[in-house]
CSV table of C-alpha atoms in Angstrom, one decimal:
chain,number,residue,atom,x,y,z
U,1340,MET,CA,-110.8,40.1,91.0
U,1341,PHE,CA,-114.0,40.0,92.2
U,1342,VAL,CA,-116.7,37.4,91.6
U,1343,GLY,CA,-120.2,37.4,93.1
U,1344,GLY,CA,-122.4,35.3,94.9
U,1345,THR,CA,-125.8,33.4,94.0
U,1346,PHE,CA,-128.0,35.7,91.8
U,1347,GLU,CA,-124.8,38.1,91.3
U,1348,PRO,CA,-123.1,37.0,87.9
U,1349,THR,CA,-121.5,40.4,87.6
U,1350,PRO,CA,-121.0,42.7,90.3
U,1351,SER,CA,-121.6,46.2,90.1
U,1352,THR,CA,-119.9,49.2,91.4
U,1353,ALA,CA,-121.3,49.4,94.5
U,1354,TRP,CA,-121.0,45.8,95.1
U,1355,VAL,CA,-117.2,46.1,94.6
U,1356,ASP,CA,-116.8,49.4,96.2
U,1357,ALA,CA,-118.1,48.1,99.4
U,1358,ALA,CA,-115.9,44.6,99.0
U,1359,TYR,CA,-112.7,47.1,98.6
U,1360,THR,CA,-113.8,49.3,101.3
U,1361,ASN,CA,-115.0,47.0,103.9
U,1362,PHE,CA,-112.6,44.1,103.4
U,1363,LEU,CA,-109.9,44.6,101.4
U,1364,GLN,CA,-108.4,48.2,102.6
U,1365,PRO,CA,-108.0,46.7,106.0
U,1366,LEU,CA,-105.9,43.9,104.5
U,1367,GLY,CA,-103.8,46.8,103.0
U,1368,MET,CA,-104.5,46.8,99.2
U,1369,THR,CA,-105.0,50.6,97.9
U,1370,VAL,CA,-105.9,51.5,94.4
U,1371,GLY,CA,-107.6,54.6,94.7
U,1372,ASP,CA,-111.4,55.3,94.6
U,1373,GLY,CA,-113.9,55.7,91.7
U,1374,ALA,CA,-115.7,53.8,88.9
U,1375,SER,CA,-112.5,54.3,86.6
U,1376,ASN,CA,-110.5,51.7,88.8
U,1377,ILE,CA,-113.2,48.9,87.8
U,1378,CYS,CA,-113.4,47.2,84.5
U,1379,ASP,CA,-115.7,44.1,83.1
U,1380,MET,CA,-113.5,41.1,82.2
U,1381,THR,CA,-114.6,40.0,78.8
U,1382,GLY,CA,-115.1,36.2,79.2
U,1383,THR,CA,-112.0,35.4,81.4
U,1384,ALA,CA,-109.9,37.5,79.5
U,1385,VAL,CA,-107.8,40.1,81.4
U,1386,CYS,CA,-109.1,44.1,81.5
U,1387,ASP,CA,-107.3,47.2,82.3
U,1388,ALA,CA,-108.1,48.2,85.5
U,1389,PRO,CA,-107.4,47.2,88.9
U,1390,LEU,CA,-110.2,46.2,90.1
U,1391,GLN,CA,-111.3,43.8,87.8
U,1392,VAL,CA,-115.1,41.8,87.5
U,1393,LEU,CA,-115.6,38.3,86.5
U,1394,THR,CA,-118.8,37.3,85.3
U,1395,THR,CA,-119.8,33.7,86.4
U,1396,PRO,CA,-123.2,32.1,86.2
U,1397,GLU,CA,-124.1,32.0,90.1
U,1398,LEU,CA,-127.6,30.2,89.3
U,1399,LEU,CA,-129.9,28.6,92.5
U,1400,GLU,CA,-128.8,25.1,91.0
U,1401,GLU,CA,-125.7,25.5,93.4
U,1402,GLY,CA,-123.5,22.8,93.2
U,1403,PRO,CA,-123.6,22.8,89.1
U,1404,SER,CA,-123.5,26.3,89.1
U,1405,THR,CA,-120.5,26.6,91.6
U,1406,LEU,CA,-118.5,24.2,89.6
U,1407,ALA,CA,-118.9,26.1,86.4
U,1408,THR,CA,-117.9,29.4,88.5
U,1409,SER,CA,-114.7,27.2,89.5
U,1410,GLN,CA,-113.6,26.7,86.0
U,1411,ASP,CA,-114.4,30.4,85.3
U,1412,ILE,CA,-112.3,31.4,88.0
U,1413,VAL,CA,-109.3,28.9,86.9
U,1414,SER,CA,-109.3,30.2,83.4
U,1415,ALA,CA,-109.2,33.7,84.4
U,1416,VAL,CA,-106.2,33.2,86.8
U,1417,GLU,CA,-104.6,31.2,83.9
U,1418,ALA,CA,-105.0,34.4,82.0
U,1419,GLU,CA,-103.7,36.9,84.5
U,1420,TYR,CA,-100.5,34.5,84.9
U,1421,ALA,CA,-99.6,33.9,81.0
U,1422,ALA,CA,-100.2,37.9,80.5
U,1423,GLY,CA,-97.3,38.5,83.4
U,1424,ASP,CA,-99.7,40.6,85.4
U,1425,MET,CA,-99.1,38.7,88.7
U,1426,SER,CA,-96.2,38.0,90.7
U,1427,ALA,CA,-95.1,37.3,94.2
U,1428,THR,CA,-94.1,41.2,94.6
U,1429,ASP,CA,-97.9,42.0,93.1
U,1430,PRO,CA,-100.4,38.9,93.8
U,1431,LEU,CA,-103.7,38.8,92.5
U,1432,THR,CA,-106.4,38.9,95.0
U,1433,ILE,CA,-109.3,37.4,94.4
U,1434,PHE,CA,-112.4,38.5,96.3
U,1435,THR,CA,-115.2,35.9,96.3
U,1436,TYR,CA,-118.7,35.5,98.2
U,1437,SER,CA,-121.0,32.8,99.0
U,1438,GLN,CA,-121.2,30.5,95.9
U,1439,SER,CA,-118.0,31.8,94.3
U,1440,ALA,CA,-116.2,31.1,97.8
U,1441,MET,CA,-117.1,27.6,97.8
U,1442,ALA,CA,-116.0,28.0,93.7
U,1443,LEU,CA,-112.6,29.1,94.9
U,1444,SER,CA,-112.3,26.6,97.5
U,1445,HIS,CA,-113.1,24.3,95.0
U,1446,ALA,CA,-110.5,25.7,92.6
U,1447,GLU,CA,-107.5,25.7,94.5
U,1448,ALA,CA,-106.3,22.5,93.9
U,1449,GLU,CA,-106.3,23.0,90.3
U,1450,LEU,CA,-104.6,26.4,90.4
U,1451,MET,CA,-101.7,24.7,92.1
U,1452,ALA,CA,-101.9,21.8,89.8
U,1453,ALA,CA,-101.5,24.5,86.8
U,1454,GLY,CA,-98.3,25.7,88.2
U,1455,ILE,CA,-99.7,28.9,89.7
U,1456,PRO,CA,-97.3,29.8,92.1
U,1457,GLN,CA,-98.5,30.4,95.9
U,1458,ALA,CA,-97.0,33.5,96.4
U,1459,ASP,CA,-99.1,35.1,93.6
U,1460,LEU,CA,-102.3,34.7,94.7
U,1461,HIS,CA,-104.5,36.2,97.9
U,1462,LEU,CA,-107.9,34.4,98.4
U,1463,VAL,CA,-110.4,36.6,100.1
U,1464,MET,CA,-113.7,34.9,100.9
U,1465,ILE,CA,-116.8,36.2,102.7
U,1466,GLY,CA,-119.6,33.7,103.6
U,1467,ASP,CA,-117.4,30.8,102.5
U,1468,GLY,CA,-119.8,27.5,102.7
U,1469,ASN,CA,-116.8,25.2,102.8
U,1470,THR,CA,-115.4,26.3,106.0
U,1471,GLU,CA,-115.4,23.4,108.7
U,1472,ALA,CA,-118.6,25.1,110.2
U,1473,GLY,CA,-120.1,25.5,106.7
U,1474,VAL,CA,-123.1,23.9,105.0
U,1475,ALA,CA,-121.0,22.2,102.3
U,1476,PRO,CA,-118.8,20.0,104.6
U,1477,ASN,CA,-122.0,19.2,106.7
U,1478,ILE,CA,-125.4,19.4,105.0
U,1479,TYR,CA,-125.1,15.7,104.0
U,1480,ASN,CA,-125.3,14.3,107.2
U,1481,ASP,CA,-127.6,16.7,108.8
U,1482,LEU,CA,-130.0,15.8,106.4
U,1483,VAL,CA,-129.8,12.3,107.0
U,1484,THR,CA,-130.8,13.3,110.6
U,1485,LEU,CA,-133.3,15.1,109.5
U,1486,PHE,CA,-134.8,12.4,107.5
U,1487,GLY,CA,-134.7,10.1,110.4
U,1488,GLY,CA,-131.1,8.6,110.3
U,1489,GLY,CA,-130.4,5.0,109.5
U,1490,THR,CA,-130.9,3.6,106.2
U,1491,THR,CA,-134.2,5.5,105.9
U,1492,GLY,CA,-132.7,8.9,106.2
U,1493,THR,CA,-129.8,8.0,104.0
U,1494,ASN,CA,-131.7,6.7,101.3
U,1495,ASP,CA,-134.0,9.9,101.4
U,1496,THR,CA,-131.1,12.2,101.2
U,1497,ASN,CA,-129.5,10.9,98.7
U,1498,ALA,CA,-133.1,10.5,96.5
U,1499,LEU,CA,-133.4,14.1,97.3
U,1500,LEU,CA,-129.8,15.1,96.0
U,1501,TYR,CA,-130.2,12.9,93.3
U,1502,PHE,CA,-133.8,14.6,92.2
U,1503,VAL,CA,-132.5,18.0,92.5
U,1504,ASN,CA,-128.9,17.5,90.8
U,1505,GLU,CA,-126.8,18.8,94.0
U,1506,GLY,CA,-125.2,15.4,94.5
U,1507,GLN,CA,-121.9,17.5,94.4
U,1508,PHE,CA,-122.4,17.6,98.1
U,1509,ALA,CA,-122.6,14.1,98.9
U,1510,PRO,CA,-120.0,11.9,99.7
U,1511,ALA,CA,-117.9,10.3,96.5
U,1512,GLY,CA,-119.5,7.3,95.2
U,1513,THR,CA,-122.8,8.0,96.9
U,1514,GLU,CA,-125.7,6.5,94.5
U,1515,TYR,CA,-129.4,6.4,94.4
U,1516,GLU,CA,-130.9,3.1,92.9
U,1517,GLY,CA,-127.8,2.0,91.1
U,1518,HIS,CA,-127.3,6.0,90.0
U,1519,LEU,CA,-124.1,7.3,91.2
U,1520,LEU,CA,-125.0,10.9,92.2
U,1521,ASN,CA,-123.8,14.1,89.8
U,1522,GLY,CA,-120.4,14.9,90.9
U,1523,ALA,CA,-120.6,13.4,94.2
U,1524,GLY,CA,-117.6,14.4,96.3
U,1525,THR,CA,-116.3,17.3,94.2
U,1526,LEU,CA,-118.0,20.1,96.8
U,1527,ASN,CA,-118.2,18.8,100.5
U,1528,SER,CA,-114.6,19.2,101.7
U,1529,VAL,CA,-113.2,22.1,103.8
U,1530,THR,CA,-111.3,24.9,102.3
U,1531,PRO,CA,-107.6,24.2,101.9
U,1532,ASP,CA,-105.4,26.2,104.8
U,1533,ASN,CA,-102.1,24.9,102.9
U,1534,LEU,CA,-102.2,25.9,99.2
U,1535,TYR,CA,-102.6,29.6,99.0
U,1536,PRO,CA,-102.7,32.8,101.7
U,1537,THR,CA,-106.5,32.9,102.3
U,1538,THR,CA,-108.5,35.6,104.4
U,1539,ILE,CA,-112.0,34.4,105.3
U,1540,TYR,CA,-114.5,36.4,106.8
U,1541,THR,CA,-117.5,34.7,108.5
U,1542,ILE,CA,-120.3,36.7,110.3
U,1543,ASN,CA,-121.3,34.8,113.5
U,1544,THR,CA,-124.2,32.7,113.0
U,1545,ASP,CA,-124.3,33.1,109.1
U,1546,GLY,CA,-126.4,30.0,107.8
U,1547,ILE,CA,-124.1,29.4,105.3
U,1548,ALA,CA,-120.4,29.9,106.6
U,1549,ASP,CA,-121.6,29.0,110.3
U,1550,TRP,CA,-124.1,26.3,109.3
U,1551,GLN,CA,-122.9,23.9,111.6
U,1552,GLN,CA,-122.8,25.8,114.5
U,1553,ASP,CA,-126.5,27.3,113.9
U,1554,TRP,CA,-127.4,24.0,113.4
U,1555,ASN,CA,-125.8,22.5,116.4
U,1556,ALA,CA,-127.2,25.1,119.0
U,1557,ALA,CA,-130.8,24.9,117.6
U,1558,MET,CA,-131.1,21.2,118.2
U,1559,ALA,CA,-129.5,21.6,121.7
U,1560,ALA,CA,-131.9,24.3,122.6
U,1561,ASP,CA,-135.0,22.3,121.3
U,1562,ASN,CA,-134.6,18.6,122.1
U,1563,GLY,CA,-132.4,17.4,119.1
U,1564,ASN,CA,-135.8,18.6,116.9
U,1565,ALA,CA,-133.5,18.8,113.4
U,1566,TRP,CA,-136.6,20.6,111.6
U,1567,ASP,CA,-136.1,23.4,114.1
U,1568,ALA,CA,-132.4,23.1,113.6
U,1569,LEU,CA,-133.2,23.5,109.4
U,1570,GLY,CA,-135.3,26.9,110.0
U,1571,SER,CA,-132.8,28.0,112.2
U,1572,SER,CA,-130.3,27.7,109.5
U,1573,VAL,CA,-132.6,29.0,106.8
U,1574,TYR,CA,-133.5,31.9,108.8
U,1575,HIS,CA,-129.7,32.8,109.1
U,1576,PHE,CA,-129.2,32.3,105.4
U,1577,LEU,CA,-132.0,34.8,104.3
U,1578,THR,CA,-130.7,37.2,107.1
U,1579,THR,CA,-127.0,37.1,108.2
U,1580,HIS,CA,-125.7,35.9,105.4
U,1581,ILE,CA,-126.8,38.8,103.3
U,1582,GLU,CA,-125.3,41.5,105.7
U,1583,TYR,CA,-121.5,41.2,104.5
U,1584,LEU,CA,-121.7,44.2,102.2
U,1585,GLY,CA,-123.3,46.2,104.6
U,1586,LEU,CA,-121.1,46.0,107.3
U,1587,THR,CA,-118.9,48.9,108.3
U,1588,PRO,CA,-115.4,48.7,108.6
U,1589,ALA,CA,-115.3,49.0,112.5
U,1590,GLU,CA,-117.6,46.3,112.3
U,1591,VAL,CA,-115.3,44.0,110.5
U,1592,ALA,CA,-112.3,45.3,112.7
U,1593,ALA,CA,-114.1,43.9,115.6
U,1594,GLY,CA,-113.7,40.2,114.4
U,1595,THR,CA,-112.0,37.5,116.3
U,1596,LEU,CA,-108.9,36.4,114.2
U,1597,THR,CA,-107.5,32.5,114.0
U,1598,VAL,CA,-104.6,31.1,112.1
U,1599,ASP,CA,-104.4,27.8,110.5
U,1600,GLY,CA,-101.8,27.0,108.1
U,1601,LEU,CA,-101.9,29.9,105.4
U,1602,THR,CA,-105.5,30.6,106.3
U,1603,THR,CA,-106.5,33.4,108.2
U,1604,THR,CA,-110.5,33.2,109.9
U,1605,ASP,CA,-111.9,36.4,111.0
U,1606,LEU,CA,-115.1,35.4,112.9
U,1607,ILE,CA,-117.5,38.9,113.0
U,1608,PRO,CA,-119.9,39.3,116.1
U,1609,ASP,CA,-123.5,39.9,114.2
U,1610,PRO,CA,-124.1,43.4,114.4
U,1611,THR,CA,-126.6,44.8,117.1
U,1612,ASP,CA,-128.3,46.6,114.4
U,1613,TRP,CA,-128.3,44.1,111.6
U,1614,SER,CA,-131.3,45.2,109.9
U,1615,SER,CA,-129.2,48.2,108.5
U,1616,ALA,CA,-126.3,45.8,107.3
U,1617,TRP,CA,-128.9,43.7,105.8
U,1618,VAL,CA,-130.6,46.6,103.8
U,1619,THR,CA,-127.7,47.9,102.6
U,1620,GLY,CA,-126.0,44.3,101.7
U,1621,LEU,CA,-129.5,43.4,100.2
U,1622,ALA,CA,-129.0,46.8,97.8
U,1623,ASP,CA,-125.9,46.1,96.8
U,1624,ILE,CA,-126.9,42.1,96.0
U,1625,ALA,CA,-129.9,43.3,94.0
U,1626,SER,CA,-127.4,46.2,91.7
U,1627,SER,CA,-125.6,43.4,90.3
U,1628,GLY,CA,-125.7,43.0,86.5
U,1629,GLY,CA,-127.7,40.3,85.4
U,1630,PHE,CA,-129.7,40.0,89.0
U,1631,LEU,CA,-133.3,39.6,87.5
U,1632,ASN,CA,-132.0,37.3,84.8
U,1633,SER,CA,-130.2,35.0,87.0
U,1634,ILE,CA,-133.4,34.3,88.8
U,1635,LEU,CA,-135.3,33.5,85.6
U,1636,GLU,CA,-132.7,31.7,84.7
U,1637,SER,CA,-132.4,29.9,87.7
U,1638,LEU,CA,-136.5,29.2,87.5
U,1639,GLN,CA,-136.3,28.0,84.6
U,1640,ASP,CA,-133.7,25.4,85.4
U,1641,ILE,CA,-136.2,23.5,87.7
U,1642,PHE,CA,-137.9,22.6,85.1
U,1643,ASN,CA,-135.0,22.4,82.4
U,1644,PRO,CA,-131.7,21.6,83.9
U,1645,ALA,CA,-128.9,23.8,82.5
U,1646,TRP,CA,-126.6,20.4,83.5
U,1647,GLY,CA,-127.3,17.2,83.7
């Protein structure tokens, strides 16, 4: 099952091909080549091909959209399980990128509570914002630092997250002027390493999955200037984070593996010729079904939020 990132509500054939060739084949998945092996799911219903594409919101309002995607993933997995299409000998692999990786991270506890067996799932994430160094567990404290620290920095951070409806990345119970931030504490944790077998691919300096390492390096290089650290992380979000689907299998294989519990993390060096990976990755992102519509919906959402 393939789930796209922000502005990628329905991953295209090119997107799925790149994900399958560069990341899943090296893990041992073999289903053959060609578009006939790819199908688009109707809602969260199972479709009849080995490579299934799940359509999800993937809007710029990251927190609420991520939670909606998480529920779509849970519903789709429950449908697969009820249909008998997954087992310990033939586990369902879920491939996610960026926003959907955070959604899958959030969905894990609900899937376990729903009785989905550990051996029946294999999770694969690229550009996961919920790694230990990812943006999701760290952005709140970094914003507090950016806005001057202490009470002032905390109040300004709470106000910002309240007004942009991204309270999901604040600690549980966080308030602004007596109002509880929407979803506070739901998306600021680290991807579990004890629920399901998981493989996480991170490109070194990725501005989402390696956010904190990049932030800390920039702070150290520029005498603690948090605005420069923010600029560096955003730059690597717009560059390195886009490269995943443009990598070659050899570049992916050059990564360094670490294992924590059920999670294997592959830290991939940023390619020397990163521009080639970036162009290819961006093309695959832009080819996704609903790409332009998701941008328009995100712009509309600024003035008329889809979620309260």
